[in-house]
Structure formats: structure tokens, C-alpha cells
XYZ file of C-alpha atoms in Angstrom:
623
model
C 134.389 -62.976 70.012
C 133.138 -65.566 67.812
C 130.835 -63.083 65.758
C 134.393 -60.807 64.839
C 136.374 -64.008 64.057
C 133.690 -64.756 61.811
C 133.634 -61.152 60.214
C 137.044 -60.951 60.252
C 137.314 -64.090 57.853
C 134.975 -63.298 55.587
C 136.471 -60.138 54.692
C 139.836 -62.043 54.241
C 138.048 -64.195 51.938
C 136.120 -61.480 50.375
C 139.342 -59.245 49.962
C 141.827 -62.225 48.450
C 138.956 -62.802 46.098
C 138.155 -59.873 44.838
C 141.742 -58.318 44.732
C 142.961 -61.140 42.861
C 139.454 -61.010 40.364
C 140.629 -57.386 39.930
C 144.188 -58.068 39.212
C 143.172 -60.670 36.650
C 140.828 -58.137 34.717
C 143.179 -55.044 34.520
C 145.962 -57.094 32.751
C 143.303 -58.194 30.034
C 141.536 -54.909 30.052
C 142.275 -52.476 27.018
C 142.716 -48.946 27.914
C 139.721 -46.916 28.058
C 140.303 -43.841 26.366
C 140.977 -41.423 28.873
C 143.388 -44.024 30.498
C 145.707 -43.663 27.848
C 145.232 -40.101 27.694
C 146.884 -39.959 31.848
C 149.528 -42.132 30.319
C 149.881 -39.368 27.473
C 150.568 -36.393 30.885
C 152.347 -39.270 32.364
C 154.896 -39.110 29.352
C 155.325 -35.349 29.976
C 155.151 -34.726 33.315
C 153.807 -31.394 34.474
C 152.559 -30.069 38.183
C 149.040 -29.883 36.769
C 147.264 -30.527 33.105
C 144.598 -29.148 31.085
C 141.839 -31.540 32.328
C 143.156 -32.298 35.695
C 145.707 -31.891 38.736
C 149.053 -33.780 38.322
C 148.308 -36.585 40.512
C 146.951 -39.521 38.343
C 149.603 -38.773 35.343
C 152.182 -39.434 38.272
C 150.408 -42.354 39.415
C 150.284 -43.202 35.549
C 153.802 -42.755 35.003
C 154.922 -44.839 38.275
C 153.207 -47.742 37.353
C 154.774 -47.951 33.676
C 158.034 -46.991 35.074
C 157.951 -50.010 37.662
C 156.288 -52.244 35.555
C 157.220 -51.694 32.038
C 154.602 -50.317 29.139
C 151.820 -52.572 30.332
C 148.430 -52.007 30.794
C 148.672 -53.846 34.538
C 151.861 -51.641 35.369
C 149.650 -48.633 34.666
C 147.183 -49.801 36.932
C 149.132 -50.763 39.650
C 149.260 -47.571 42.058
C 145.343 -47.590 41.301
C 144.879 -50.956 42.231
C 146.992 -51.222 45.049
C 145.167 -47.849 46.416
C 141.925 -50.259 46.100
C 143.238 -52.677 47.664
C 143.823 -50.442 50.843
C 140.500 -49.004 50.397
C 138.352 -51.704 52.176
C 140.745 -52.106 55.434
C 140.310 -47.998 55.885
C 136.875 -47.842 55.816
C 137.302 -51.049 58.387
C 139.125 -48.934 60.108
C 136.810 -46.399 60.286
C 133.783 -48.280 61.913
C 136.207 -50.203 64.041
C 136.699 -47.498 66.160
C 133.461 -46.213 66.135
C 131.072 -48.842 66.030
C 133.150 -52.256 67.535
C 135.267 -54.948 65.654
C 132.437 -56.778 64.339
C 130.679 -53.525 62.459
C 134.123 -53.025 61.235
C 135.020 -56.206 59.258
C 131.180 -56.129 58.211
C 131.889 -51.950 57.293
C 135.019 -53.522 55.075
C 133.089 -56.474 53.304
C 130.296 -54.162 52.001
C 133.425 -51.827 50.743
C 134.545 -55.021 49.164
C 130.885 -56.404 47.708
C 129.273 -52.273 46.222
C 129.938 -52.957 42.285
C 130.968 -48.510 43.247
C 133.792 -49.216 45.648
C 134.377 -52.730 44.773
C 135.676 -51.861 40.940
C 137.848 -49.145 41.945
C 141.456 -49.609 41.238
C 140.834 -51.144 37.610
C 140.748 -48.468 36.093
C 143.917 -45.552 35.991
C 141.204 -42.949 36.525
C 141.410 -39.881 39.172
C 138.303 -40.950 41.366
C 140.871 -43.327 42.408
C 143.138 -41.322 44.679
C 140.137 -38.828 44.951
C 138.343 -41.423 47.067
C 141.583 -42.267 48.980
C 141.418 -38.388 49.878
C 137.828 -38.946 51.075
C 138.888 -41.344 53.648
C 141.573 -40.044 54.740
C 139.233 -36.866 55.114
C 136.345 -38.939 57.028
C 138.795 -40.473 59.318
C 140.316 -37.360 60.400
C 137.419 -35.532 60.993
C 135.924 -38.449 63.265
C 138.620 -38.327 65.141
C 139.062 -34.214 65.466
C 135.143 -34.086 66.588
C 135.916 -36.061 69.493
C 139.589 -34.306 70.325
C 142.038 -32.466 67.788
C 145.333 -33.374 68.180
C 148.270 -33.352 65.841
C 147.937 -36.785 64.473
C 144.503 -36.444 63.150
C 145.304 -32.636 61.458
C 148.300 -34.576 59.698
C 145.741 -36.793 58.476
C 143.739 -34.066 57.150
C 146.041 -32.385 56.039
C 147.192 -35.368 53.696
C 143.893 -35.997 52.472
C 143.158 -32.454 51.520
C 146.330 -32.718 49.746
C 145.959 -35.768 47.586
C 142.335 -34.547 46.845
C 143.502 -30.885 45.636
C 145.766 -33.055 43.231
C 143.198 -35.291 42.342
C 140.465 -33.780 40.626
C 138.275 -30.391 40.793
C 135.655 -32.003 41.968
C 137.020 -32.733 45.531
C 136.081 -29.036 45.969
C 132.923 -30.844 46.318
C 133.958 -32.805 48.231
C 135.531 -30.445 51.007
C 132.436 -27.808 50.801
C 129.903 -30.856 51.946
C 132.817 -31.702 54.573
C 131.991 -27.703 55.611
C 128.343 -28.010 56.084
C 128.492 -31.212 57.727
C 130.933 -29.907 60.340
C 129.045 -26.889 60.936
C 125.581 -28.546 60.962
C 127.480 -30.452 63.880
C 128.182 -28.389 68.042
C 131.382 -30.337 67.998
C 132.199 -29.592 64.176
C 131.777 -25.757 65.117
C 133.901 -26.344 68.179
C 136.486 -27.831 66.196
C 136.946 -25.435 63.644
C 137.660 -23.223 66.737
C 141.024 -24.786 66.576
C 144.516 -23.589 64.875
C 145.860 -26.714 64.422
C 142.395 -27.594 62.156
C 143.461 -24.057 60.072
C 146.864 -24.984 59.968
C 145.850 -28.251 57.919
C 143.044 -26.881 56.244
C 145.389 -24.330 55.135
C 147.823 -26.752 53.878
C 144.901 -28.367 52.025
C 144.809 -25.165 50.063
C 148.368 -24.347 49.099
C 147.760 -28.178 47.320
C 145.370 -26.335 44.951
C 148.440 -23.711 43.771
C 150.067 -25.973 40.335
C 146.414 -26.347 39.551
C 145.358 -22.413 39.806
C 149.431 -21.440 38.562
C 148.318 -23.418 35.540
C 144.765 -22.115 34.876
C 146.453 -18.428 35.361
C 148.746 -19.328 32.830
C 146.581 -20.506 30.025
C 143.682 -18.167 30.395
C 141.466 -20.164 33.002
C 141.340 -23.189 30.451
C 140.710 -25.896 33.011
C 138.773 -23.923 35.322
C 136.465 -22.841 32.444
C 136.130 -26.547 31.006
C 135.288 -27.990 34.240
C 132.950 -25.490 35.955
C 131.143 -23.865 32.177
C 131.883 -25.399 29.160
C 131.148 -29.373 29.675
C 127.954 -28.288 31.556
C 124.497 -27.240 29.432
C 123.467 -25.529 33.278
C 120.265 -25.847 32.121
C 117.140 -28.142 33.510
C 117.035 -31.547 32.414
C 114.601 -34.291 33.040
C 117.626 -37.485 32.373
C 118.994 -36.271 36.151
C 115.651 -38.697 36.993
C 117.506 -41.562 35.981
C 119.662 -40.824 39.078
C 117.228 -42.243 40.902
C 116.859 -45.382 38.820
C 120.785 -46.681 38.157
C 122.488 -45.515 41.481
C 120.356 -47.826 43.776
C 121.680 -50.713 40.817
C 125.140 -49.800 41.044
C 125.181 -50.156 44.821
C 122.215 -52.669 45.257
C 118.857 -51.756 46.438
C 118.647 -53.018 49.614
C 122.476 -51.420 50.623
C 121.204 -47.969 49.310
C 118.299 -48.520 51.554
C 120.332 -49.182 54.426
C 123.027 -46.369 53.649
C 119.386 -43.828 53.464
C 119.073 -45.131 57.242
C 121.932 -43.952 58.246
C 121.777 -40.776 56.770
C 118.317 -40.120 58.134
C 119.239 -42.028 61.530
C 122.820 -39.530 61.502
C 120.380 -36.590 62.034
C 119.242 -37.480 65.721
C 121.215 -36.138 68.398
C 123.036 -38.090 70.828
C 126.327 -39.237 72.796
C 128.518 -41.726 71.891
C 129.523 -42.041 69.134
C 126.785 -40.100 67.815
C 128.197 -37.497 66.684
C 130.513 -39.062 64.225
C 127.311 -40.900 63.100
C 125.873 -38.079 62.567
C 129.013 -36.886 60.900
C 129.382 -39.595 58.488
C 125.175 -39.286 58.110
C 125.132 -36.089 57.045
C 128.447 -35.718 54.581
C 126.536 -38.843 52.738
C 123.139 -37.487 52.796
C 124.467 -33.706 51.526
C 126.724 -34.927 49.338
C 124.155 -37.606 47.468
C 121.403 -34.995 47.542
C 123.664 -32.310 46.177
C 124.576 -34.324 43.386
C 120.823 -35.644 42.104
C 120.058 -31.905 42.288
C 123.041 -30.465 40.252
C 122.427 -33.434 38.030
C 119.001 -31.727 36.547
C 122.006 -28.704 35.221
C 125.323 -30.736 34.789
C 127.096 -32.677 31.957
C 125.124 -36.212 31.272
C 126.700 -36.899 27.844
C 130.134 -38.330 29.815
C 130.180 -41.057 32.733
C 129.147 -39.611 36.195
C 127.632 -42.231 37.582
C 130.908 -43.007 39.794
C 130.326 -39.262 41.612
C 128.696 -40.073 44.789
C 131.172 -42.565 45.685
C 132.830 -40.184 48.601
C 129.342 -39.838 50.062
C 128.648 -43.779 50.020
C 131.683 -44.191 51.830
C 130.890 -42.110 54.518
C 127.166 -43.640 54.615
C 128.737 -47.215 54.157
C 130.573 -46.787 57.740
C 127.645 -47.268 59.750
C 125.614 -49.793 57.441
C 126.603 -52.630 59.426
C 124.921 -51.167 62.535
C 121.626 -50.794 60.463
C 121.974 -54.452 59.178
C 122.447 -55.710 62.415
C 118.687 -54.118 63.304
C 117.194 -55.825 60.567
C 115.163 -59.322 60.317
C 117.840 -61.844 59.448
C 116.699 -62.961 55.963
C 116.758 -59.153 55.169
C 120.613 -58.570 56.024
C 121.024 -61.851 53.992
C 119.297 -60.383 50.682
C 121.332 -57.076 51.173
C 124.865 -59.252 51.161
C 123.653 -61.669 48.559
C 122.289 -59.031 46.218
C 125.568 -56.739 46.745
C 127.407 -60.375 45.694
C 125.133 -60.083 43.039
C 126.085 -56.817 41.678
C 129.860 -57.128 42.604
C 129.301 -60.366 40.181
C 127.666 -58.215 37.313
C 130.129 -55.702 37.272
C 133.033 -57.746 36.932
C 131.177 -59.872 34.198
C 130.955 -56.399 32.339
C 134.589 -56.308 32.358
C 135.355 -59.437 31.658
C 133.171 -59.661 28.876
C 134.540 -56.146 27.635
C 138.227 -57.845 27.760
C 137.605 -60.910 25.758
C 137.019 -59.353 22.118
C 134.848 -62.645 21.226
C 132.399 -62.147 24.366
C 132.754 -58.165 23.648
C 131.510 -58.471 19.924
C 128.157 -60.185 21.365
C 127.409 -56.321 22.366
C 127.912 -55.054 19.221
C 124.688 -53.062 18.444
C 123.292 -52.635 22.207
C 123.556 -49.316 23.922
C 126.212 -50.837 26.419
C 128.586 -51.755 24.306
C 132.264 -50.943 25.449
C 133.044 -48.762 22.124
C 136.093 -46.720 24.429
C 137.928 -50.369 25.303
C 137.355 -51.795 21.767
C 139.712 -52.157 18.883
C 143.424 -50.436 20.158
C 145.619 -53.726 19.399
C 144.153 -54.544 16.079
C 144.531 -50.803 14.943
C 148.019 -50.795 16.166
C 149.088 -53.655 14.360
C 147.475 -52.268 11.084
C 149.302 -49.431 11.898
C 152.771 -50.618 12.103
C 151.726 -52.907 8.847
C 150.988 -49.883 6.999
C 154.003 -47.932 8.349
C 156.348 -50.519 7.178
C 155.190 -49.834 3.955
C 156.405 -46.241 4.069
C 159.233 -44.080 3.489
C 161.121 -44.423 6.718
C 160.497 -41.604 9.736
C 156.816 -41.204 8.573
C 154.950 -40.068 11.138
C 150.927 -40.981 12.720
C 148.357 -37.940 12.402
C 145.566 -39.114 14.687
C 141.613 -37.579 13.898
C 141.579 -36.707 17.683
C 142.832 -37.011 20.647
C 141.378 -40.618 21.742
C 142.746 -42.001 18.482
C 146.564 -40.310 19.298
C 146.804 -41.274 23.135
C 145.528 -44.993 22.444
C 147.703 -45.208 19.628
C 151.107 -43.640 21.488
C 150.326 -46.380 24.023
C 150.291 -49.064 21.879
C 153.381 -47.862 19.555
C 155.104 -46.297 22.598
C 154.933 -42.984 21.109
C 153.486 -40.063 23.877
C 154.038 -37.557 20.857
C 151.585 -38.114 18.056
C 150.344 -35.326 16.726
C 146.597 -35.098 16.846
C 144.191 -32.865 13.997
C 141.965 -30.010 15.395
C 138.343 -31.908 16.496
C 135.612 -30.670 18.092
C 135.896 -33.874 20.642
C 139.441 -32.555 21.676
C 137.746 -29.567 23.060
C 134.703 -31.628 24.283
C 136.814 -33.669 27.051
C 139.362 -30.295 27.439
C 142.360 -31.991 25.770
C 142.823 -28.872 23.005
C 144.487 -26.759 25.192
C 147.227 -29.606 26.819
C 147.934 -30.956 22.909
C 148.531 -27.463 22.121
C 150.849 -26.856 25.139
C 152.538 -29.978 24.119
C 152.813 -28.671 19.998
C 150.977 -31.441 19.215
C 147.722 -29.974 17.114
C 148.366 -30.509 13.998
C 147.476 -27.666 11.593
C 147.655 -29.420 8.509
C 150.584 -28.810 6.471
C 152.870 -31.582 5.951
C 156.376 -31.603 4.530
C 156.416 -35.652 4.516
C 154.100 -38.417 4.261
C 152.133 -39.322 6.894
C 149.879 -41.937 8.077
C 146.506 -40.520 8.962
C 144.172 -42.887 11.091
C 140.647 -41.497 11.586
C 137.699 -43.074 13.932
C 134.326 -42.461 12.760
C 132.956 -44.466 15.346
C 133.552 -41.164 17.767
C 131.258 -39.192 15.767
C 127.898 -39.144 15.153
C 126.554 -40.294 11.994
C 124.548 -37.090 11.068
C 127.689 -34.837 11.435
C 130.565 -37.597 9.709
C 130.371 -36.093 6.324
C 131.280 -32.094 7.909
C 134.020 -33.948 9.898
C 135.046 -35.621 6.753
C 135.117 -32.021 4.408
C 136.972 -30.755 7.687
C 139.567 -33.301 7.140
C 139.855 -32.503 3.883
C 140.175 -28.933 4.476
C 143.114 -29.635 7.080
C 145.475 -32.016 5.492
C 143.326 -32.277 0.989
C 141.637 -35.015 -0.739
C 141.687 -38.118 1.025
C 143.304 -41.207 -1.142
C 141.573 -45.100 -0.471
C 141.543 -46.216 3.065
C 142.907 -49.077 4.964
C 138.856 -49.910 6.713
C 140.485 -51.523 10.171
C 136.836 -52.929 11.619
C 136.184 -54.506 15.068
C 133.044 -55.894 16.364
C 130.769 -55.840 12.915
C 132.065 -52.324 12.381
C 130.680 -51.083 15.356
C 134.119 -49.890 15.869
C 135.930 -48.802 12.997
C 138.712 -47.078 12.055
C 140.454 -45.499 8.707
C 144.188 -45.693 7.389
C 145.105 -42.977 5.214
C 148.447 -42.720 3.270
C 149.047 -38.896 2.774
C 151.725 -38.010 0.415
C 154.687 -35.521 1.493
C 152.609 -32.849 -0.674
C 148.685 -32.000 -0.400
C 147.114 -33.357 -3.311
C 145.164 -30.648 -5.648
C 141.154 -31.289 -6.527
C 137.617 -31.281 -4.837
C 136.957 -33.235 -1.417
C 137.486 -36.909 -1.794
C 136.059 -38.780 1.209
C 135.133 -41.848 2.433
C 132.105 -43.490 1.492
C 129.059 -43.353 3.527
C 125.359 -45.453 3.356
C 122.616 -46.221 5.037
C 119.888 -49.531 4.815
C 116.797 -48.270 4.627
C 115.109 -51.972 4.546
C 115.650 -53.924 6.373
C 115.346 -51.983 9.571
C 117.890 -53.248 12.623
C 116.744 -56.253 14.421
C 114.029 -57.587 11.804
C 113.000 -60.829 11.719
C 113.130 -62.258 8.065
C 111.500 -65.105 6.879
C 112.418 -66.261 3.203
C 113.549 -63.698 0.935
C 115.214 -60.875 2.023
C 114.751 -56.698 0.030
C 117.857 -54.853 0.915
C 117.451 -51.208 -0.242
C 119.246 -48.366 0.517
C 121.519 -45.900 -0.699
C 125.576 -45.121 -0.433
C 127.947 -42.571 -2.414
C 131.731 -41.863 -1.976
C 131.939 -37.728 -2.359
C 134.484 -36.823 -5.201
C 135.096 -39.898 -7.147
C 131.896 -41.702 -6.535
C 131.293 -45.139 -5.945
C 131.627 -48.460 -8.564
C 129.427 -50.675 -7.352
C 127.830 -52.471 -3.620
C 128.350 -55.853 -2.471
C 126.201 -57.390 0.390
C 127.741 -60.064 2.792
C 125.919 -61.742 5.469
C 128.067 -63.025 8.518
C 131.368 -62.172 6.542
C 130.778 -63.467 3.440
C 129.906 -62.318 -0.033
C 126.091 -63.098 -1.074
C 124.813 -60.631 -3.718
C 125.430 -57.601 -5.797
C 123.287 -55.129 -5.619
C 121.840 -52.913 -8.284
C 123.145 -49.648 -7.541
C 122.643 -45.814 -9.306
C 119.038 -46.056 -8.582
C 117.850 -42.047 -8.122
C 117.447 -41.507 -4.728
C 118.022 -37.998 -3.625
C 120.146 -37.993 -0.272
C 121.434 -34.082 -1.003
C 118.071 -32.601 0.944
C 120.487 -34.006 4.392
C 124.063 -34.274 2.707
C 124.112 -30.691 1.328
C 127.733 -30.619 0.787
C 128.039 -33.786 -0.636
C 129.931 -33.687 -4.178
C 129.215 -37.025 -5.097
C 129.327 -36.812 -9.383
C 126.744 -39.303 -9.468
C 124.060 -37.557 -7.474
C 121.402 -38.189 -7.264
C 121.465 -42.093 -8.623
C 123.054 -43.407 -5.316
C 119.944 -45.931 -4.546
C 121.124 -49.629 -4.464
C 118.853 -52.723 -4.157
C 119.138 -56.891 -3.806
C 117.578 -59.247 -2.482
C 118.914 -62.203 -0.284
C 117.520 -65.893 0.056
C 117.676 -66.391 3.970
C 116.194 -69.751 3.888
C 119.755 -71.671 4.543
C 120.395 -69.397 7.260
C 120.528 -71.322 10.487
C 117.845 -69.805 12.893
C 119.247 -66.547 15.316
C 120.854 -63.363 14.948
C 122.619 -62.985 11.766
C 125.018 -59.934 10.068
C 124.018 -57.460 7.157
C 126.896 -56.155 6.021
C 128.331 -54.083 2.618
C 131.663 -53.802 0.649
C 131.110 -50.366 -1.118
C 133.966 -49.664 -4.181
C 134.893 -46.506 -4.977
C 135.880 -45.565 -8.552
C 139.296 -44.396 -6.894
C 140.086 -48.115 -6.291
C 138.827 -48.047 -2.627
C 137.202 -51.111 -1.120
C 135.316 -49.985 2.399
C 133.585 -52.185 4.819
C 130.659 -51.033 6.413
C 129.018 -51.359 9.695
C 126.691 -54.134 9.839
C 123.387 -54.839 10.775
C 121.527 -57.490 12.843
C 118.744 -59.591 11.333
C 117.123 -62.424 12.685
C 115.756 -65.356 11.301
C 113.125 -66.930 13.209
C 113.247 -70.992 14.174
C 109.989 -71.537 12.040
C 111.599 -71.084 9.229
C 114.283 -73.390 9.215
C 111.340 -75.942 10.115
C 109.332 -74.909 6.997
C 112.059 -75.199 4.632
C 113.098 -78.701 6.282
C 109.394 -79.701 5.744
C 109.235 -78.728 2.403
C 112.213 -80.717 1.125
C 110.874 -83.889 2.872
């Protein structure tokens, strides 16, 4: 008795903590992209979309209609569905494996950075993991008798998965196996009432096929061919290496035990351990395998979470057979990456901590940069004619946007990114593609931060094709440039004349992350295609420190073979910087490039570093 009253308070603890962490981080949290895009369906609501089921628009548009145009009031449904997550899964083991395994069963929900997280973000593997339990519940109980209760139950879950996401197909195919792997799963399937909900589980799927049949298998094709190469790959490896971080090593060694232990036969409760064993173990194992074929470009690192829940059931009953100073490393090292995780977040939600990423692979480019683009946006606006409208380069750019200007109806230019993440066809549906022609001004706002660098100038002449020459832009730049974004002020007519675009370069010396010491060579070159560009200026940290000599011949047209720069091929600049006042650390590298059209365009920067022995030599040598 003393052991559950024990349990039982830590998971209060645990859950008060972490809900109100969570709570604190969604209200600071920008949108991540695809976020705003949900709000976007939420806007114009629809039984099913382009890229998913209707569920999380709803969810999306419930929150913002209960809270107001906030990014917590989005979040809300999401949050308060992870909330409820931990006490189901305690739920869960409760019944199966006593009081104590429960409120243990619920912590470990509470402490995996996977399950832990969930709820912050308006994203669909929210209610799909709500589905799951519901699922795992109501097949524990229908093993051990099927009655009416537990088929409503699955019947629910089925239903909030089918309007979740496709992937809870997955989800109910390793349900399958499991069951039939299992005497009692075969015996239950035996049973009407189990077909009844299974097939109420199916008519769930109907807006979602209605909608595919009505736009030529769009979503259907995006999900299951286009996003995937289906081709070997050795990256689905790394499997391997970041999901035992993102649920702690010694908890995924502990959820393998049950998986392996859930194979033995037995009576009891064994059979829904083996239930819950083998749903994790198929559903883990089918996913490292598909991901040597599947999409690795976008996030998918949250896709075994269904299986850890079933796995994470039994975990306290594997704990509890351990040496005590092993169960304590597994709950202080899931603390530990519960604690990680939320620094992420945090760090992504304060713009000064988020800019110390700038330049490392991790850095949280998606949440980065809405609010100051919005407000350049509405400055630029107000400048004018009145009822000029936003043309957004894709769709990432036009959701984030209508959320911060309350807008759901930008219209968004043709981009190969729009078709990447399946948005085209759902923009189209909604008449917002814009073709190009233009019988007032409008604002154009592109992001070349979403593309990469070798294919920006094709994306720029593709601009140009859509909507003509491109006058000097508005450079909006967030974190050292790291995150930048474009203001264009298109007249009501398309200007006449070759390609004008904006400016690109490149530093050849000195390379990212040197270490100078004294003088510093900058070299490099940068042209402007159409008008050309003026001259260079260098800045380090922000501010101006030399001109460089630029129209040096350096031939850049070998790689930029549609580049119409006039000047070509003098487009090689050099200076040279005196570092020795530089206080010791990282420093900034950064360019002004002016264009003979007028344009002044800030450029990305780059890290240098001057070392601590210098400052010491120079201090020496003035003594």
C-alpha cells in the first residue's frame, strides 16, 4: 500500500510538472510550418484534405475558435489530449499488472522525451496516438471477454485513427498480426460484435477515400508513392542510433524485454502481455525495415510512438526485476531526456537562445522568423495602394503568413515544395495557386532559406517567369540570415525586360568555422542577374568594416548557366579584415551586396573564430 501511494504521487508530481512545462512552451512556441498549414484546413473546413483526414484541421479550428487566434488556443485540444495520455496508459497496466505498475506505467509515459512532448505541437500523431490507446485498451480487454463496452471502445479508436492520419493503417494491420499470432486473438475475431466495430472502423476511412476518388487518388498517391524513393538506403541505420536517444537507452532496453518476454506463453495476464509485446515488437521492427525504402528527407522519427506505448505498459514489471541502481539510471536518464527535449523547445522559442544555433544542423529553421516577417509585411503593405494583396513563394511562406495576418486565403505561387509535402492539390482546390498574372499590385514575399542553394537561381528565373523581373527587395533576416526572407513590390502590370533577380554569393576564404589569427583574406564572388551588382561591403557582427574590391574575373557561369549577369565574368570580390580587436570566440562574416537597380541585400553570414592567443599577443605587444 505504501509502494502505490508512493507511485501514485510521483506521477502527480511528474504530471503537474510536466503539463504545466508544456503549457508554458506552446504559448511561446512559433508555429512550425505544417502547424499553420492545419490552421490553413482549419479555416476551410472540409471532411478530409489533400495531405490528411479532417481530424487535426477540426482540432485546429476548435482551439482558435475557443481561444482566439493564438498559438496556445491552437494547441489546446492537442495538449489537453496529452494531458490524458499518461492516466490511459495508467490505466492500462493498472488492470493488468496491479496499481503500483500502473502509476510507474504512467510516469515513464510522462518522463519518454516521445510521449512526454506530445500535445505541443498541433500535429496529427496527436489524436493518432490517442487512437492507439484507445485501440490497446480495447483489445486487452476483448482477449480476455468481448463485450459491448470494449467493441465501443474499439470502435472509437478505429474511428479517430481513420481521421487521423494514413498511417494508422499501420497501425491497425500490426493490431491484425498481433491478434492472430495470439489463440485468444483468433478466438476473438470469431466474434460479431468485434466485426461490427471493426466495421465501423472502416466506414471512418469513407471522407478520406470520397476525397482521393474525387481528385484523382492525390492523397493516396502522395502518401503511399510519391514522398517515398522505395528504394534501399543505408540512413534507415541511423534508426538504430537516435530512437534509443529519443526514448533513453536503458527504457528502450527495458521496452525490448518486454517484447521478447511478450512471446512466452502463459496465463494470467499473459496474454495481454504478450499482446502488448508483440504489437510493439512488429510494429518497431516493421518500421526500421520500411525505413531502408521510405521518405527520410521529412521528420519520422515520432513513428514508432504507437508501438512504444504498447511496449511501455509492461516496463514497470521489467524494472521491478532489475538491480535497484539499474531502475534508478533508467528513471534518471528518461528525466534526462524529458529535460533535453524541452530545452530544445525552449531554446527554439526564445529567438536570442535560438540564434546561438544558427549554422548547426539542428537549428529550428521551420519555427524561426514568422513575427518579424509579419510585421515587415504589414510595414510594407501600409505603404501600398489599399486592397493589395500577399503572393507567398510557397505554401510554408502563405500558411505562416495567413496566421500571423489572419488571412487563411493567401494565394501561394506554383513550387516544387508545394508538391513535395502534397499541399498543390488542396491550394488548388481552394483557388489559391497563383498563376501569375496580376491585375493589381501585390506584395510578393519569397523564402530562400526553403531551397537549396544549388537550385535558388532556377527558382529565382521561375519566379520571374511567373509573375517578370523582380524590382529591389525588402531582405527581412533572422538568425545571421540563416533564415531569410524577400519583400517584393510588384506593380499592377508585369514589367517588360530580361530576368532581374536577387543577388547571390558565396565566400570562398574563409571557409565556415576558421580560426583567424591577425589579418583576415575574404575572397569570393557575388552577381545580381540582370542589372548587376555596384559594389560589396563586409560587416563583422553587424557592423560595417571594409569594402571590398569587387569585378575581379572569376568565372561562376560553368555552375550558374543561366545567369545573365552583364558583368560576367568579373564578379570576384576581395578584402581583407584586421581581427586583432576582436574579442576572442565565435564571431559573424557577413556582406551588404548593392545592386545597380538601387537594391541593398544582406547576406547570410558566416562564423569565424578568433582564438584566445591572440587577444594575449596583441595585449603583449602593446605593453
Amino acid at each position: 500500500m505504501q509502494g502505490e501511494q508512493r507511485a501514485r504521487t510521483i506521477f502527480l508530481l511528474l504530471w503537474t510538472l510536466v503539463t504545466a512545462v508544456k503549457l508554458v512552451v506552446a504559448a511561446r512556441l512559433p508555429l512550425f510550418v505544417d502547424e499553420a498549414f492545419y490552421w490553413q484546413e482549419g479555416q476551410h473546413l472540409a471532411a478530409a484534405y489533400s495531405d490528411l483526414p479532417g481530424l487535426t484541421a477540426w482540432l485546429s479550428r476548435l482551439g482558435v475558435e475557443i481561444g482566439g487566434p493564438h498559438v496556445l488556443a491552437q494547441r489546446l485540444p492537442f495538449l489537453a489530449i496529452g494531458a490524458w495520455l499518461p492516466w490511459a496508459v495508467s490505466r492500462i497496466a493498472t488492470r493488468w499488472f496491479g496499481a503500483v505498475a500502473g502509476w510507474q506505467a504512467g510516469s515513464l509515459t510522462l518522463l519518454m522525451p516521445l510521449s512526454a512532448t506530445l500535445g505541443m505541437l498541433a500535429v496529427p500523431d496527436v489524436p493518432m496516438a490517442l487512437a492507439a490507446v484507445l485501440c490497446l485498451d480495447a483489445g486487452a480487454r476483448l482477449l480476455r471477454q468481448v463485450d459491448a463496452a470494449a467493441a465501443v471502445k474499439l470502435a472509437l479508436g478505429l474511428m479517430i485513427g481513420a481521421l487521423s492520419h494514413y498511417r494508422f493503417i499501420g497501425v491497425i494491420v500490426v493490431g491484425f498480426i498481433a491478434l492472430l499470432l495470439l489463440p485468444q486473438g483468433r478466438r476473438m475475431l470469431r466474434d460479431p460484435r468485434v466485426w461490427v466495430a471493426l466495421a465501423v472502423g472502416v466506414l471512418a476511412w469513407l471522407p478520406l477515400l470520397a476525397w482521393n476518388a474525387d481528385n484523382h487518388e492525390a492523397g493516396l498517391k502522395f502518401q503511399v508513392v510519391e514522398r517515398h524513393p522505395w528504394a534501399f538506403q543505408w540512413s534507415g541505420l541511423w534508426f538504430l542510433v537516435i530512437q534509443p536517444m529519443l526514448v533513453t537507452p536503458i527504457l528502450c532496453v527495458a521496452m525490448w524485454k518486454v517484447a521478447l518476454a511478450g512471446t512466452r506463453a502463459g496465463g494470467g495476464a499473459r496474454a495481454q502481455w504478450r499482446y502488448f509485446g508483440l504489437i510493439g515488437a512488429v510494429s518497431t521492427v516493421a518500421i526500421f525495415v520500411l525505413g531502408f525504402f521510405t521518405d527520410v528527407e521529412r521528420i519520422s522519427f515520432h513513428w514508432p510512438l504507437p508501438g512504444y506505448l504498447a511496449l511501455l505498459i509492461a516496463v514497470p514489471v521489467v524494472f521491478n526485476g532489475w538491480p535497484r541502481w539499474l531502475r534508478r539510471t533508467g528513471w534518471w536518464m528518461a528525466g534526462a531526456g524529458l529535460a533535453l527535449a524541452f530545452s530544445y523547445y525552449l531554446m527554439a522559442s526564445t529567438p536570442a537562445l535560438r540564434e546561438q544555433l544558427a549554422g548547426y544542423k539542428y537549428y529550428p529553421r521551420n519555427f524561426a522568423g514568422w513575427q518579424p516577417l509579419a510585421s515587415a509585411v504589414r510595414e510594407e503593405l501600409a505603404t501600398m495602394p489599399p486592397g493589395t494583396r500577399v503572393l507567398a513563394g510557397n505554401f510554408k511562406v502563405g500558411a505562416e503568413l495567413g496566421f500571423q495576418l489572419r488571412d487563411p486565403s493567401i494565394e501561394v505561387l506554383q513550387h516544387p515544395l508545394n508538391d513535395k509535402h502534397g499541399r498543390s492539390a488542396q491550394l488548388g482546390l481552394w483557388g489559391l495557386l497563383h498563376e501569375g498574372q496580376r491585375s493589381a499590385p501585390m506584395l510578393l514575399v519569397l523564402s530562400p532559406s526553403d531551397q537549396r542553394y544549388r537550385d535558388l537561381l532556377e527558382r529565382y528565373h521561375d519566379v520571374c517567369r511567373q509573375v517578370g523581373p523582380l524590382p529591389p527587395p525588402r531582405v527581412v533576416s533572422n538568425d545571421h540570415g540563416f533564415q531569410r526572407f524577400l519583400l517584393f513590390k510588384l506593380p499592377a502590370e508585369r514589367a517588360a525586360g530580361p530576368c532581374v533577380t536577387p543577388a547571390m554569393a558565396w565566400i570562398d576564404t574563409p571557409v565556415a568555422d576558421a580560426t583567424v589569427d591577425g589579418m583576415l583574406d575574404v575572397r569570393g564572388w557575388a552577381f545580381k542577374d540582370g542589372v548587376g551588382l555596384a559594389r560589396v561591403e563586409l560587416l563583422v557582427d553587424d557592423r560595417p568594416v571594409a569594402e571590398a574590391q569587387y569585378g575581379r574575373a572569376y568565372d561562376v557561369t560553368t555552375f550558374w548557366k543561366i545567369s545573365n549577369d552583364p558583368q560576367h565574368p568579373n564578379v570576384g570580390f576581395d578584402a581583407r579584415i584586421d581581427t586583432r580587436a576582436l574579442a576572442p570566440g565565435r564571431h559573424w562574416l557577413g556582406m551588404n551586396l548593392y545592386g545597380h537597380d538601387g537594391s541593398v541585400e544582406r547576406w547570410q553570414d558566416q562564423v569565424f573564430v578568433v582564438p584566445a592567443r591572440a587577444a594575449a599577443g596583441d595585449a603583449q605587444g602593446k605593453r
